[in-house]
Short mmCIF file of C-alpha atoms and ligand atoms in Angstrom, two decimals:
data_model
loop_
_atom_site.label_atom_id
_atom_site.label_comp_id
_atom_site.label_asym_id
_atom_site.label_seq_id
_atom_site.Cartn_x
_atom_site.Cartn_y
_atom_site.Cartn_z
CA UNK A 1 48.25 47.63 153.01
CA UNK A 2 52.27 47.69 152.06
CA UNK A 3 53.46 45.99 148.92
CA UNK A 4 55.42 43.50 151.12
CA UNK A 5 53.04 43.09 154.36
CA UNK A 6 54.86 41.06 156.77
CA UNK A 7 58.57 41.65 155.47
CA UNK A 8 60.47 44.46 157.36
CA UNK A 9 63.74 45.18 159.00
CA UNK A 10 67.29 45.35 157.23
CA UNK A 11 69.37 42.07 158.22
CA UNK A 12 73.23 41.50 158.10
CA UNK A 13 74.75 38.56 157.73
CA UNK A 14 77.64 38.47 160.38
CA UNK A 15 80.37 36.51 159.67
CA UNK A 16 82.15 35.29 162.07
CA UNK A 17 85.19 32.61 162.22
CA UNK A 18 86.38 30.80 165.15
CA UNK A 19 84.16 33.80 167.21
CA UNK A 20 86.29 36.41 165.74
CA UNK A 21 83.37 38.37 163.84
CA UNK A 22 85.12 39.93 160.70
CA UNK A 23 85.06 43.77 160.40
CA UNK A 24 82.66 43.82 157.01
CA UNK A 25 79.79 42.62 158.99
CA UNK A 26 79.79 45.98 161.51
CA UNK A 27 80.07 47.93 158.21
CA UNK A 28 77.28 46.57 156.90
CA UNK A 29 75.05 47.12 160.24
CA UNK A 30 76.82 50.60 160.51
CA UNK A 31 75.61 51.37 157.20
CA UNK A 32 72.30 49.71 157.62
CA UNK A 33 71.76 51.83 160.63
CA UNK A 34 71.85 54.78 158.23
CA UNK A 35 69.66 53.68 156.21
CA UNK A 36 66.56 52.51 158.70
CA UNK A 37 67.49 56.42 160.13
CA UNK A 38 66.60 57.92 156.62
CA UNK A 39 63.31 56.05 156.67
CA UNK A 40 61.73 56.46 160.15
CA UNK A 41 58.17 56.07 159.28
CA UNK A 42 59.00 52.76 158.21
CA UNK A 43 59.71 51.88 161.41
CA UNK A 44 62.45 49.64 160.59
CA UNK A 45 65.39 47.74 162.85
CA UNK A 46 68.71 46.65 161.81
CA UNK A 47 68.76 43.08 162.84
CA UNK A 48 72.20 41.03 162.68
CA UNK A 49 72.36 37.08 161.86
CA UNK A 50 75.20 35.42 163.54
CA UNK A 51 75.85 31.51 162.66
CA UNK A 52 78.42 29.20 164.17
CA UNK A 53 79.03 27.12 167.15
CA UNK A 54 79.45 28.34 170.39
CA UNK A 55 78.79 31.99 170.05
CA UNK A 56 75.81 32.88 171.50
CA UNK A 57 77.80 35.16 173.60
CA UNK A 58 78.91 37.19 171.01
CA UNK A 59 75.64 38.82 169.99
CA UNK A 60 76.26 41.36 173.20
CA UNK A 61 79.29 42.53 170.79
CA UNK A 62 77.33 42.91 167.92
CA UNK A 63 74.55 45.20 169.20
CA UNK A 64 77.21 47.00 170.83
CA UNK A 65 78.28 47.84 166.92
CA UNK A 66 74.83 48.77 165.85
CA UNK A 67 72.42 46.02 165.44
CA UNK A 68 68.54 46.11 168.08
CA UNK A 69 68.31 42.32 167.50
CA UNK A 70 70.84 39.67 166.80
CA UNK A 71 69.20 36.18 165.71
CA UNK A 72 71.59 33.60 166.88
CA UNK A 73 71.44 30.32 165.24
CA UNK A 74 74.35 27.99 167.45
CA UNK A 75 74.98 24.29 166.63
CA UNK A 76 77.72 22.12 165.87
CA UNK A 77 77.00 21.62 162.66
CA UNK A 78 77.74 25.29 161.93
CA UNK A 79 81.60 25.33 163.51
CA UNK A 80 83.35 26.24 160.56
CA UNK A 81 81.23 27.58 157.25
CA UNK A 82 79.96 25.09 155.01
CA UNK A 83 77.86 25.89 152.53
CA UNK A 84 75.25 23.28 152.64
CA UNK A 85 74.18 23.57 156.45
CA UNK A 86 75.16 27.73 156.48
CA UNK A 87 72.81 28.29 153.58
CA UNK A 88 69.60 25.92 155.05
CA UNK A 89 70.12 27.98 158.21
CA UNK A 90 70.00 30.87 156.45
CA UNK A 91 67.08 30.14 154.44
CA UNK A 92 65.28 29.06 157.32
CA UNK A 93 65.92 32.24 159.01
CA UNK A 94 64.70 34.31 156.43
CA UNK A 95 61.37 31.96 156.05
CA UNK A 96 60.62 32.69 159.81
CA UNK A 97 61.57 36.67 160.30
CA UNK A 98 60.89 37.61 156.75
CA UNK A 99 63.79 40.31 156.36
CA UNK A 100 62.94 43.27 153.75
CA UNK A 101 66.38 43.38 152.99
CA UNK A 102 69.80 41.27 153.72
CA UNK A 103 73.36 42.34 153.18
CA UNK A 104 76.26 40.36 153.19
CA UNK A 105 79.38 40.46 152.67
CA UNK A 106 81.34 40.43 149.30
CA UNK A 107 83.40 38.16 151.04
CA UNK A 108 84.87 34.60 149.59
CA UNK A 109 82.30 33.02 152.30
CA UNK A 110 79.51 36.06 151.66
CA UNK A 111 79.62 35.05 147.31
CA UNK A 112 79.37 31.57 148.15
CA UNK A 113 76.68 31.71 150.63
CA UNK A 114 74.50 34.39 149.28
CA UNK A 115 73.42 33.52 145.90
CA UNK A 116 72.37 30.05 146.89
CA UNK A 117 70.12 31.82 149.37
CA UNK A 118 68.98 33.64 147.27
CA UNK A 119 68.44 30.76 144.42
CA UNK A 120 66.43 28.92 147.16
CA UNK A 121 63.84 32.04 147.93
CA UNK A 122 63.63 33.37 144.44
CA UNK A 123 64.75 36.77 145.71
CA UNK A 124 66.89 39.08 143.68
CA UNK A 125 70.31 39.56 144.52
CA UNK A 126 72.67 42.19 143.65
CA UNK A 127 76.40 40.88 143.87
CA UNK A 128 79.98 43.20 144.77
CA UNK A 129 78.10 46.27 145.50
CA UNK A 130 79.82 49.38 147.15
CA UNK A 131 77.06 51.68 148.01
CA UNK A 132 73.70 51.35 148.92
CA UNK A 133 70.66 53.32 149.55
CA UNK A 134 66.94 53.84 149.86
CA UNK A 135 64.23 54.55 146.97
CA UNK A 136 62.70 57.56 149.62
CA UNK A 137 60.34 58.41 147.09
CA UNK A 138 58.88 54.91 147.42
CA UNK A 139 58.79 55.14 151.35
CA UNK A 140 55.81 57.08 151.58
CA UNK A 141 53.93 54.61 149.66
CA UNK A 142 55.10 51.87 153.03
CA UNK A 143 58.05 50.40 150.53
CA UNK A 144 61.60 50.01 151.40
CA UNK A 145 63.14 49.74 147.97
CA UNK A 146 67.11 49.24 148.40
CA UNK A 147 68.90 51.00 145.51
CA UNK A 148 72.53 48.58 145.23
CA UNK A 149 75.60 50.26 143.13
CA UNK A 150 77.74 48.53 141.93
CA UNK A 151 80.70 48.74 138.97
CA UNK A 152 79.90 47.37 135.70
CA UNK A 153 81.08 46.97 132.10
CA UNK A 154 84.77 47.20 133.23
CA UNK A 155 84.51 49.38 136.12
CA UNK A 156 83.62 52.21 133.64
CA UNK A 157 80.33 52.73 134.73
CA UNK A 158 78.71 52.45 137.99
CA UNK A 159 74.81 50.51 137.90
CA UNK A 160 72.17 51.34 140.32
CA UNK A 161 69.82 47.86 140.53
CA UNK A 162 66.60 47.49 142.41
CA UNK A 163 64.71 44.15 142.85
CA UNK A 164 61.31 45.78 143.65
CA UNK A 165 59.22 42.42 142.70
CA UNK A 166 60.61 39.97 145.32
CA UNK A 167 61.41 39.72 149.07
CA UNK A 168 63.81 40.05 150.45
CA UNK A 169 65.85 42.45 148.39
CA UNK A 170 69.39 41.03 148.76
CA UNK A 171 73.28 42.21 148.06
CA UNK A 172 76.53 41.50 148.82
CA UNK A 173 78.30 44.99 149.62
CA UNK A 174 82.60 44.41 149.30
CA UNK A 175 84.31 44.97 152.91
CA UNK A 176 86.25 48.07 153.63
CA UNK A 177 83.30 50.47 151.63
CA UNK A 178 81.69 51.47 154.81
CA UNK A 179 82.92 53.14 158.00
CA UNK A 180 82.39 50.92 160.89
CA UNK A 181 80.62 53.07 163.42
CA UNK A 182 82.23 53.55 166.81
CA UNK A 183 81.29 50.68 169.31
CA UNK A 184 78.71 51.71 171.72
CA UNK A 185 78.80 49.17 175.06
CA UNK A 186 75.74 50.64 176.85
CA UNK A 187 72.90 49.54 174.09
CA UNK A 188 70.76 46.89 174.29
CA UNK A 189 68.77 44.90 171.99
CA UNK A 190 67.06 41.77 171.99
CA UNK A 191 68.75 38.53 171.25
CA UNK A 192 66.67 35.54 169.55
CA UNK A 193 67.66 32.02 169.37
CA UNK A 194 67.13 30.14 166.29
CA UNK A 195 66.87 26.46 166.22
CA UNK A 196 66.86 25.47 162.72
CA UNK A 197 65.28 21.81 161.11
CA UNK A 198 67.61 19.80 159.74
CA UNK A 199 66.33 17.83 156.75
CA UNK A 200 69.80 16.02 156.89
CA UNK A 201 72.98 16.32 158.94
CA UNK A 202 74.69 14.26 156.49
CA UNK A 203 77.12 16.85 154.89
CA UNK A 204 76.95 16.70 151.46
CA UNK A 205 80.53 17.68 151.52
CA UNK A 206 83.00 16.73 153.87
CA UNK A 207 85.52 18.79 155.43
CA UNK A 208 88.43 16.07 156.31
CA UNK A 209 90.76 18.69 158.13
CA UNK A 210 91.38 22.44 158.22
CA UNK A 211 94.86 23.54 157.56
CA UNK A 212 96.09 26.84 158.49
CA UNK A 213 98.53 28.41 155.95
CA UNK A 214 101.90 27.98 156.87
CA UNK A 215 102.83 31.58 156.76
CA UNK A 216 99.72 33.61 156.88
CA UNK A 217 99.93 36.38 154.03
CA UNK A 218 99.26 40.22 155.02
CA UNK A 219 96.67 41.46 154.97
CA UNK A 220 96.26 45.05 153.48
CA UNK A 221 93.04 45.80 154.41
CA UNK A 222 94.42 46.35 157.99
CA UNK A 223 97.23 48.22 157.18
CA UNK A 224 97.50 51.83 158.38
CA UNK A 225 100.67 52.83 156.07
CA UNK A 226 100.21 51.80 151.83
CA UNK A 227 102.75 51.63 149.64
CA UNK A 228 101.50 50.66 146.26
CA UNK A 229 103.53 49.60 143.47
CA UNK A 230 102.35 50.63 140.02
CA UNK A 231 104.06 49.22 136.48
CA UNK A 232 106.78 52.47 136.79
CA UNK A 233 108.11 50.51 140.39
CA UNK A 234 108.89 47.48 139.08
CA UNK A 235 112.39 48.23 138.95
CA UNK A 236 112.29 49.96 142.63
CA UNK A 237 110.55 47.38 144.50
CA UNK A 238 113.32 46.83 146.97
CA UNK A 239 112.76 50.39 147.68
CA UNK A 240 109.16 50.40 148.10
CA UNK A 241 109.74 47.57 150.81
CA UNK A 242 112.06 49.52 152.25
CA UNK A 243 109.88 52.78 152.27
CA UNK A 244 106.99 50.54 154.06
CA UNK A 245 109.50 49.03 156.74
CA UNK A 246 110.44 52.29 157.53
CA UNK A 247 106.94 53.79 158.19
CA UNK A 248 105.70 50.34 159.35
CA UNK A 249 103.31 49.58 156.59
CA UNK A 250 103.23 47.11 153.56
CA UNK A 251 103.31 46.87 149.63
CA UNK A 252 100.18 46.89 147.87
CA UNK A 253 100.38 46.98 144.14
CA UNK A 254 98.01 47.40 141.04
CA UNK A 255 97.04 44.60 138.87
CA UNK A 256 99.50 45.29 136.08
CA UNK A 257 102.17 44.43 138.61
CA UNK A 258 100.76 41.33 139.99
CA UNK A 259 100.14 39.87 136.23
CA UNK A 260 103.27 40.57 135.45
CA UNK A 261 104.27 38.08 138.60
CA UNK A 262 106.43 40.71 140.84
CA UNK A 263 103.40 40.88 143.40
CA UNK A 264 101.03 38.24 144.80
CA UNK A 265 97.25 37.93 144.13
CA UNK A 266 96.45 38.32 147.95
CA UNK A 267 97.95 42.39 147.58
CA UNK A 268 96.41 43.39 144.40
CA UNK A 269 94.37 46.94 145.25
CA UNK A 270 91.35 48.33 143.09
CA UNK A 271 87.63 46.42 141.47
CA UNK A 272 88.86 43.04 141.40
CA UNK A 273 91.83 43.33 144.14
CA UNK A 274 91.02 44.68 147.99
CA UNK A 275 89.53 47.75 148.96
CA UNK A 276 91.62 49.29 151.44
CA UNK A 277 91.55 52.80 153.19
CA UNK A 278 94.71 53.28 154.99
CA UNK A 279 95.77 56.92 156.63
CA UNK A 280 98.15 57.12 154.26
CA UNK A 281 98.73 55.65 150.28
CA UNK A 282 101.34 56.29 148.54
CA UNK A 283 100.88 55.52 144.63
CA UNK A 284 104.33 54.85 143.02
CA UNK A 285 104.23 54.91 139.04
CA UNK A 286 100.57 53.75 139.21
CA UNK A 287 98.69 55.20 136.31
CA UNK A 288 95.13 56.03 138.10
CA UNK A 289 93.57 53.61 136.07
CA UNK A 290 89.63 53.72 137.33
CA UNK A 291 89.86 50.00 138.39
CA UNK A 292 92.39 50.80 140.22
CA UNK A 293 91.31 53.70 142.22
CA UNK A 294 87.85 52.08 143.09
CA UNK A 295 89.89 50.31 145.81
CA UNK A 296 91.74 52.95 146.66
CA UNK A 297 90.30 56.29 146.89
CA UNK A 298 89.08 56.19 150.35
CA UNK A 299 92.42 56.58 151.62
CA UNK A 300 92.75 59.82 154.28
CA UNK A 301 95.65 61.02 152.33
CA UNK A 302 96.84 60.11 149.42
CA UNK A 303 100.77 60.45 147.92
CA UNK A 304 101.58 60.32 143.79
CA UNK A 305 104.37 59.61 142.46
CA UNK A 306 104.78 59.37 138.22
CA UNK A 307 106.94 60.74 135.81
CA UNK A 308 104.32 61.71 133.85
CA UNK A 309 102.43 64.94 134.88
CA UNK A 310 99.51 64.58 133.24
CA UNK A 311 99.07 60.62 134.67
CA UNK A 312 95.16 60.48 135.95
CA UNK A 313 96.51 59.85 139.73
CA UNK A 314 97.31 62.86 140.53
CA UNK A 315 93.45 63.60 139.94
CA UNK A 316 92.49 62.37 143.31
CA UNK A 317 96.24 62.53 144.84
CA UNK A 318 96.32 65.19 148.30
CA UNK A 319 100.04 65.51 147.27
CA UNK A 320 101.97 64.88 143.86
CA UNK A 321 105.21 64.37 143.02
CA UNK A 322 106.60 64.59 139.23
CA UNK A 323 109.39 62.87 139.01
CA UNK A 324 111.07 59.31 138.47
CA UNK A 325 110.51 56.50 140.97
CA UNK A 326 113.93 54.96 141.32
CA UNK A 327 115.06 58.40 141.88
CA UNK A 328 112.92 59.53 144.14
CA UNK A 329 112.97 56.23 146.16
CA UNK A 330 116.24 56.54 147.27
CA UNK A 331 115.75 60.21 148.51
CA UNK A 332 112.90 59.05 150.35
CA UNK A 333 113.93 56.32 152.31
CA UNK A 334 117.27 58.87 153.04
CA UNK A 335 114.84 61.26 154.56
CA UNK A 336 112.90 58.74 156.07
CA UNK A 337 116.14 57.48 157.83
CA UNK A 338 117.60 60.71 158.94
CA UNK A 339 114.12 61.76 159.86
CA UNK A 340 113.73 58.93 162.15
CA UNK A 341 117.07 59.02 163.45
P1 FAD B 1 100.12 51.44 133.83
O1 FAD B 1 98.74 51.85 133.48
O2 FAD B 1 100.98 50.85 132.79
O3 FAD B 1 100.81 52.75 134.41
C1 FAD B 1 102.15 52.86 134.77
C2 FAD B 1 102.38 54.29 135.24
O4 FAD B 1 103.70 54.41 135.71
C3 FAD B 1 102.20 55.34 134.14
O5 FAD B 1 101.37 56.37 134.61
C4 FAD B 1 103.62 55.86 133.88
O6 FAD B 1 103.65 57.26 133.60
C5 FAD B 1 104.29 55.61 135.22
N1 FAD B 1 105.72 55.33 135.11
C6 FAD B 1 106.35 54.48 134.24
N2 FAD B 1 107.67 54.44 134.52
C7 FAD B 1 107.86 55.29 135.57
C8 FAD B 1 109.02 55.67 136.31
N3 FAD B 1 110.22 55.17 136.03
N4 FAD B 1 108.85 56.56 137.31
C9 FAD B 1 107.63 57.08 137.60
N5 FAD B 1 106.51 56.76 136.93
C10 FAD B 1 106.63 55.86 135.94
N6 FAD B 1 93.85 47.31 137.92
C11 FAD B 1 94.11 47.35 139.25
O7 FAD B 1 95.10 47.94 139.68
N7 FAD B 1 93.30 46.68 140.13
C12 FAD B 1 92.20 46.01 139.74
O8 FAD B 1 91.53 45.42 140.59
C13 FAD B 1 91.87 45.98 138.35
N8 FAD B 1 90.77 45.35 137.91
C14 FAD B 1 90.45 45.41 136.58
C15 FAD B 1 89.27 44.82 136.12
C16 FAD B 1 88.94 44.89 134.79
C17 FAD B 1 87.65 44.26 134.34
C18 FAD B 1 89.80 45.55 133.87
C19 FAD B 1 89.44 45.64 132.42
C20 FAD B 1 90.98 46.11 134.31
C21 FAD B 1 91.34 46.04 135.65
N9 FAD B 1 92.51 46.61 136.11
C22 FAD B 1 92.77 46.64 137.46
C23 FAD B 1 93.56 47.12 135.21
C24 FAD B 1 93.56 48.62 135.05
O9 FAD B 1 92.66 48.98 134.01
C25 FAD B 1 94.97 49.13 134.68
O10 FAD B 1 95.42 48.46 133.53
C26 FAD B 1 96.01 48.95 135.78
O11 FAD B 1 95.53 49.46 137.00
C27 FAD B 1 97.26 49.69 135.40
O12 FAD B 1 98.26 49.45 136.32
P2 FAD B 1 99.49 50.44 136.48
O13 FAD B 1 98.99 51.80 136.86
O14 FAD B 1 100.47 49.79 137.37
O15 FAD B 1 100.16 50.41 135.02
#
């Protein structure tokens, strides 16, 4: 008899606001798909958890990106996330399917909710991950044994964790690590509706209003075009801005430039900034400092500019340029111009 008897499948949370499911979710099953393929004998199916109110009809979209079952869990008390009634649901859910594994997000909503699920079942739960895989060596014995990366001491060194004592074996995995496989309209899978048992409906916390920013920051991780400002732009920003207007992208920059306040939180790229993997990045007197690149190197192609040749950026750059950045700024946005013209 298997280790775990009863627990099987790989679940994703998918989060979802307003109905608009958010992008790391389809990663996640993408990914997941991969892995129940590199285990067959296990017999496994990638089975997506969608919470909120009023979108049952979504769950068509999400086994369109990947998942055989979607477990649907729709009441009012779940309109907009809140961690008390999200994370009973959730612990519910996994009481009554028994998931061998559940990924979610390494989103703000994804750290909140997942640990406290986690806390509740007494599973093990590795947080921020950026690759995952299975133990296959441990498949032939009937055990699913997720091996979670993730960076540690720094971002120096990468640690590969395995919780092989408790079910289910849970991580949150950072958005923009995985591909998001293309959407497939003709599959079918099996929807199941979840009612869950509400010890209370008194919120613990209450949520008096939502207010939407005022002006809604960008958001890098959906820009095509990256232009990211290291500590040798800080004199050439205005340049850099003008480099992304002209190719229709935006300004990213490292975290050396937002502590030193000439860039906002929300843009900062590498281990404790954004992922991102635009077509195109173009590093402007960034150093190639590992933290850094961790959010970066995914990029399809990859531009360096520093003055100093041996600077570790041009390591994983497709295309370096020696030189200084408020001189080559200027010729670049010329070319750019007549280019265009
Ligand atoms: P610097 O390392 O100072 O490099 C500046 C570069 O610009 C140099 O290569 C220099 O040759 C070049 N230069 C200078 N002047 C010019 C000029 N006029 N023209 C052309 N080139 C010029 N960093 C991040 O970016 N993101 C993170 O998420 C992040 N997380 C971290 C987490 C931890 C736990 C730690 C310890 C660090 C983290 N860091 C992060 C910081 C990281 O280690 C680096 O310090 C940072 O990335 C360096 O930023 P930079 O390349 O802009 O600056």
């Amino acid at each position: 008899m298997a280790k775990f008897d009863g627990y099987k499948d790989i679940y994703v949370f998918v989060e979802q606001k307003d109905g608009n499911i958010a992008d790391v979710g389809y990663e996640l099953i993408s990914e997941a798909r991969k892995l129940v393929a590199s285990m067959p004998e296990m017999g496994f199916n990638v089975v997506g958890v969608l919470l909120g109110s009023g979108i049952k009809d979504k769950a068509g979209e999400v086994i369109a990106h990947g998942a055989d079952k979607v477990i649907v869990v729709d009441d009012p008390l779940l309109k907009d996330y809140n961690t008390q009634f999200y994370a009973d649901a959730l612990t519910q859910v996994v009481n009554e399917f028994k998931p061998d594994s559940f990924l979610t997000g390494a989103t703000v909503e994804g750290r909140d909710l997942a640990p406290r699920v986690a806390a509740r079942l007494n599973a093990g739960l590795t947080a921020d991950a950026t690759k995952i895989a299975i133990d296959l060596d441990k498949v032939k014995d009937g055990e699913a044994l997720l091996l979670v990366t993730r960076p540690t001491f720094g971002g120096n060194l990468f640690g590969t964790i395995v919780c092989p004592n408790t079910r289910p074996q849970m991580a949150t995995i950072r958005p923009k690590v995985f591909d998001m496989a293309p959407v497939d309209e003709t599959r079918t899978g099996e929807v199941i509706e979840f009612a869950p048992k509400w010890e209370t409906t008194e919120p613990e916390v209450t949520i008096l209003e939502v207010e939407p920013k005022l002006a809604e920051g960008i958001d890098i991780t959906k820009a095509d075009i990256l232009i990211g400002a290291g500590r040798g732009a800080e004199g050439s920003l205005d340049y850099l801005n003008e480099v992304a207007k002209e190719l229709g992208g935006e300004v990213c920059a490292t975290r050396a430039v937002v502590e030193d306040g000439f860039a906002d939180k929300a843009v900062q790229v590498g281990q404790t900034g954004k992922t991102v993997r635009p077509t195109l990045y173009i590093a402007c007197g960034i150093s190639g400092a590992v933290q850094h690149v961790a959010g970066m190197e995914k990029s399809d192609f990859i531009i360096a500019i520093n003055r100093d040749p041996e600077a570790e950026i041009f390591k994983i750059a497709n295309l370096g340029y020696v030189g200084k950045i408020e001189e080559v700024m200027p010729l670049l946005v010329e070319e750019i111009k007549k280019a265009k013209a």
